[in-house]
Every structure is written in structure tokens, then in C-alpha cells.
């Protein structure tokens, strides 16, 4: 599914679509388990009148070995991310790997180590949300403008009503062998928002060091070897602050999926989904609420794609807003939450 969103976004002309003149994206090749599937994908998502027709392959390896390809976009189920990414890195390709980077911190570390050893770019694509202008505005309001004073609490939720028993048992949404589980799949966005709220201006070198690391308390409802509902409380004792991060397949998130409370006011975060934010409501004590809309034409995956293209063009191997240490940090929180609830994947 996500590969279709991503490709539909990046085949738009950046210059005419969003006034982005520094980069352009060419889909050079599509790899799939079958040629027919890959051809169908090209028919559905690559513009017929466009200048480029991608090569189609019935294996991922052929994409890794295609000399026209600079960067691989990994969009497979969670438990396959490590293998796909390591194979691509071995072939010398840069990688944008869909969220979550892997099923645990140990796998993530292998991927990070491999990319660093090979000197190629790697980023976890979960965090397309970080690249939306609204996410940048939120961080500016909180960290630069101190618009709501000192932040004390953040409530962040991502819920979509699709219980496990409504899904095929071998789907990535339900099968623990494929890395199913709502915290890994959707709760990780709530942890991403918490990071944007509590960890200002992430940089490759200081992520995980400069900022206070939270204590983690978690409760999950498990069903068939994966979590269907999950709550993670992040406590920052020195800052006297907490983030309450909830995710569920048994409910639907409010349009306003996030609330950040500070000593001088609060900020509501709203949008189509927690991964695709649309705006903010700034409520400063004693002032009229101020609503800020950030409409998006398309899915919004082009924001991260543009940032990654600039990084690759500039010879960078990590993105400053989403460094690899941050992927490791979030994955350790998820590991800790799973451990507190006795949730292990079959591969572990
Ligand atoms: N950023 C975002 O908003 C979103 C991100 N995602 C992430 O994207 C990734 C893919 O999710 P999604 O697109 O929903 O997944 P799907 O299940 O729709 O598709 C995954 C594709 O992976 C390939 N694949 C390879 N091995 C397997 C296997 N054993 N079982 C099933 N599929 C396999 C298949 O393609 P083929 O047969 O062609 O090789 C399949 O079509 C996940 O990491 C997910 O978390 C998902 C949704 C939204
Ligand atoms: O990243 C995601 O966001 C939207 C959800 O529907 C999906 O399961 C998840 O992978």
C-alpha cells in the first residue's frame, strides 16, 4: 500500500507542485515478487505521459544491482526490513526504509552499523511526519518561541478501528512473524511526536545524549502474540514532564490527536491521521485561540523524499532531523515497553 502512496507523491514535478527547484525524483526500477505485480504497479502509479519508464524486476536483488538506481525505498512488512536494507547496503545503495526501522533495537543497530561501515545514506521513513511544515512549526513554537512556556504534559494518540480478527491471519497487520503490533506500527508515531515536543533540534551527534531520556512505563493488551492496544508513559523526572502515548486498533483517534500543555498555554495538533498532520491550535492563556492550517496536496511523503534527495546530493549519510541514533532511541523505548508486557516476536 505505502509504496503506491510514496510513488504517486514523488512522480509529481517538484517545481510545479511545490515550488521545489533543487531536486527531482526518478523511479528507475520497481522490484516485486512477480513481474505481473510490478507491471500493474507501473500502470497504476507511473504517469503514462512521463519522461521515465522504470525497469521492472521479479526480485528485489535486481533492483539493488541496477546501476541506474541511487537509493532503495524499502516498503515491506516490518520483519523483512533488516534483510532488505542489509542486502541493499551490501550492493552499495543508499536506503530509505519505511517505519519502523526493524522489529527491535538489535536489528536496527545491525542496519545502522552496516550503513555507517559502507558509508551510505540510511534513514527510517516512519518519520515522514517530521518533515511536514506543521511539525516544524510545532517545534518552533515550543522550543524557539516558548509560546506555551515550559512544557509539562503531552497526550498523543494514534488509533484506527481494525481489530485483528477482521484481518487475514497472515497479513502484516496481524501476523507476529511479520512484526505486527500497534505500538510498532502506529504507536511509534506518538513516540515521534513526543520526541519533537521534548527533544528540540535533534542533530546526528546529540540525539540520545544531550536530551533527558525518559523513564518508560507501558501497558498493552495482547491478542494472538501482538499488541492490539498499547499505552506508553514517558516520564522526564528532571523536567517534571510526561508524555502519554496511546495507540489502538480498537478505536478511532480524534481529529485533534495531540495536545501539548505548557505553563502558559497549550497546543492542539490535528489532522487526517497522526502520521499526516494538518494543523495546530495555539491556546495561550488570556488570548484568543489561534488556528494554523497547513493543507497538503497529496500524501505528504514528498516532504521527506525531498529532504532525503538533498542529503544524498550533498553526500550526507544521515538526516539531521531524523538521525540514526534517534531511530535507535525510539526502538529501545519500544523494546522496553514490549519487555514490560512480555511481548516477544517469534524471531527473538
Ligand atoms: N509511512 C506511512 O504512513 C505508512 C507506512 N507503512 C509502512 O510501510 C511498510 C509496508 O506496509 P504496507 O504497504 O501496508 O504493506 P503491504 O502488506 O500492503 O505491502 C507490503 C509489500 O511487501 C512485499 N512483501 C514481501 N514479502 C512479503 C511477505 N512475506 N508478506 C507480505 N508482503 C510481502 C509485497 O510486495 P511484492 O509482492 O510486490 O514484493 C507486499 O505488497 C511497513 O513497514 C509499514 O509500517 C504502511 C502504511 C503507511
Ligand atoms: O504508518 C502507518 O500509518 C497508517 C496506518 O494505517 C498503517 O497501519 C501504518 O503502517
mmCIF file of C-alpha atoms and ligand atoms in Angstrom, residues 1-5 30-34 37-38 60 73-81 84 97-100 125-129 158 170-173 178 184-185 189 273 275 301 304, ligand 1:
data_model
loop_
_atom_site.group_PDB
_atom_site.id
_atom_site.type_symbol
_atom_site.label_atom_id
_atom_site.label_comp_id
_atom_site.label_asym_id
_atom_site.label_seq_id
_atom_site.Cartn_x
_atom_site.Cartn_y
_atom_site.Cartn_z
ATOM 1 C CA UNK A 1 0.000 0.000 0.000
ATOM 2 C CA UNK A 2 2.518 2.600 1.134
ATOM 3 C CA UNK A 3 4.710 2.122 -1.948
ATOM 4 C CA UNK A 4 1.788 3.339 -4.060
ATOM 5 C CA UNK A 5 1.360 6.470 -1.912
ATOM 6 C CA UNK A 30 10.375 -1.479 -9.309
ATOM 7 C CA UNK A 31 11.098 -4.788 -7.602
ATOM 8 C CA UNK A 32 8.302 -7.179 -6.695
ATOM 9 C CA UNK A 33 7.636 -10.847 -6.021
ATOM 10 C CA UNK A 34 6.165 -11.049 -9.538
ATOM 11 C CA UNK A 37 2.505 -7.232 -10.000
ATOM 12 C CA UNK A 38 5.343 -4.839 -10.827
ATOM 13 C CA UNK A 60 14.447 -7.119 -5.097
ATOM 14 C CA UNK A 73 12.883 2.607 -0.784
ATOM 15 C CA UNK A 74 12.102 -0.422 1.430
ATOM 16 C CA UNK A 75 8.327 -0.829 1.876
ATOM 17 C CA UNK A 76 7.877 -4.415 3.007
ATOM 18 C CA UNK A 77 6.436 -5.833 6.277
ATOM 19 C CA UNK A 78 8.408 -4.952 9.415
ATOM 20 C CA UNK A 79 10.236 -8.231 9.929
ATOM 21 C CA UNK A 80 11.738 -8.010 6.421
ATOM 22 C CA UNK A 81 13.190 -4.505 6.772
ATOM 23 C CA UNK A 84 16.046 -5.908 2.612
ATOM 24 C CA UNK A 97 13.484 2.246 4.991
ATOM 25 C CA UNK A 98 9.815 2.505 5.938
ATOM 26 C CA UNK A 99 8.894 2.677 9.587
ATOM 27 C CA UNK A 100 9.606 1.049 11.934
ATOM 28 C CA UNK A 125 10.978 6.661 6.689
ATOM 29 C CA UNK A 126 8.455 6.491 9.507
ATOM 30 C CA UNK A 127 9.221 9.734 10.222
ATOM 31 C CA UNK A 128 7.823 11.359 7.146
ATOM 32 C CA UNK A 129 5.635 13.120 9.710
ATOM 33 C CA UNK A 158 -2.983 7.058 17.051
ATOM 34 C CA UNK A 170 -1.083 -13.856 7.533
ATOM 35 C CA UNK A 171 -1.415 -10.085 6.973
ATOM 36 C CA UNK A 172 1.294 -7.759 8.208
ATOM 37 C CA UNK A 173 -1.332 -6.053 10.369
ATOM 38 C CA UNK A 178 5.769 -10.117 10.083
ATOM 39 C CA UNK A 184 5.483 -0.835 16.370
ATOM 40 C CA UNK A 185 3.043 0.055 13.588
ATOM 41 C CA UNK A 189 4.283 7.974 15.588
ATOM 42 C CA UNK A 273 -4.227 10.910 10.848
ATOM 43 C CA UNK A 275 1.015 10.403 10.711
ATOM 44 C CA UNK A 301 5.557 11.823 1.595
ATOM 45 C CA UNK A 304 10.722 13.522 3.359
HETATM 46 N N1 LIG B 1 4.503 5.979 6.266
HETATM 47 C C1 LIG B 1 3.238 5.556 6.350
HETATM 48 O O1 LIG B 1 2.283 6.303 6.527
HETATM 49 C C2 LIG B 1 2.947 4.119 6.213
HETATM 50 C C3 LIG B 1 3.959 3.221 6.340
HETATM 51 N N2 LIG B 1 3.726 1.907 6.216
HETATM 52 C C4 LIG B 1 4.845 1.000 6.370
HETATM 53 O O2 LIG B 1 5.195 0.529 5.080
HETATM 54 C C5 LIG B 1 5.585 -0.836 5.143
HETATM 55 C C6 LIG B 1 4.712 -1.669 4.228
HETATM 56 O O3 LIG B 1 3.382 -1.532 4.634
HETATM 57 P P1 LIG B 1 2.156 -1.787 3.608
HETATM 58 O O4 LIG B 1 2.411 -1.048 2.359
HETATM 59 O O5 LIG B 1 0.907 -1.533 4.363
HETATM 60 O O6 LIG B 1 2.311 -3.332 3.402
HETATM 61 P P2 LIG B 1 1.564 -4.273 2.391
HETATM 62 O O7 LIG B 1 1.286 -5.509 3.147
HETATM 63 O O8 LIG B 1 0.471 -3.580 1.672
HETATM 64 O O9 LIG B 1 2.663 -4.497 1.259
HETATM 65 C C7 LIG B 1 3.909 -4.946 1.531
HETATM 66 C C8 LIG B 1 4.541 -5.466 0.249
HETATM 67 O O10 LIG B 1 5.724 -6.096 0.687
HETATM 68 C C9 LIG B 1 6.017 -7.189 -0.179
HETATM 69 N N3 LIG B 1 6.302 -8.382 0.601
HETATM 70 C C10 LIG B 1 7.493 -9.018 0.619
HETATM 71 N N4 LIG B 1 7.445 -10.072 1.425
HETATM 72 C C11 LIG B 1 6.212 -10.131 1.933
HETATM 73 C C12 LIG B 1 5.550 -11.026 2.825
HETATM 74 N N5 LIG B 1 6.182 -12.072 3.376
HETATM 75 N N6 LIG B 1 4.282 -10.784 3.122
HETATM 76 C C13 LIG B 1 3.640 -9.734 2.605
HETATM 77 N N7 LIG B 1 4.222 -8.845 1.754
HETATM 78 C C14 LIG B 1 5.494 -9.062 1.418
HETATM 79 C C15 LIG B 1 4.816 -7.368 -1.088
HETATM 80 O O11 LIG B 1 5.166 -6.798 -2.344
HETATM 81 P P3 LIG B 1 5.655 -7.637 -3.599
HETATM 82 O O12 LIG B 1 4.879 -8.926 -3.608
HETATM 83 O O13 LIG B 1 5.295 -6.750 -4.730
HETATM 84 O O14 LIG B 1 7.118 -7.852 -3.455
HETATM 85 C C16 LIG B 1 3.733 -6.535 -0.464
HETATM 86 O O15 LIG B 1 2.853 -5.977 -1.395
HETATM 87 C C17 LIG B 1 5.513 -1.217 6.612
HETATM 88 O O16 LIG B 1 6.761 -1.014 7.167
HETATM 89 C C18 LIG B 1 4.516 -0.229 7.193
HETATM 90 O O17 LIG B 1 4.670 0.003 8.564
HETATM 91 C C19 LIG B 1 2.478 1.449 5.905
HETATM 92 C C20 LIG B 1 1.422 2.302 5.773
HETATM 93 C C21 LIG B 1 1.558 3.719 5.948
#
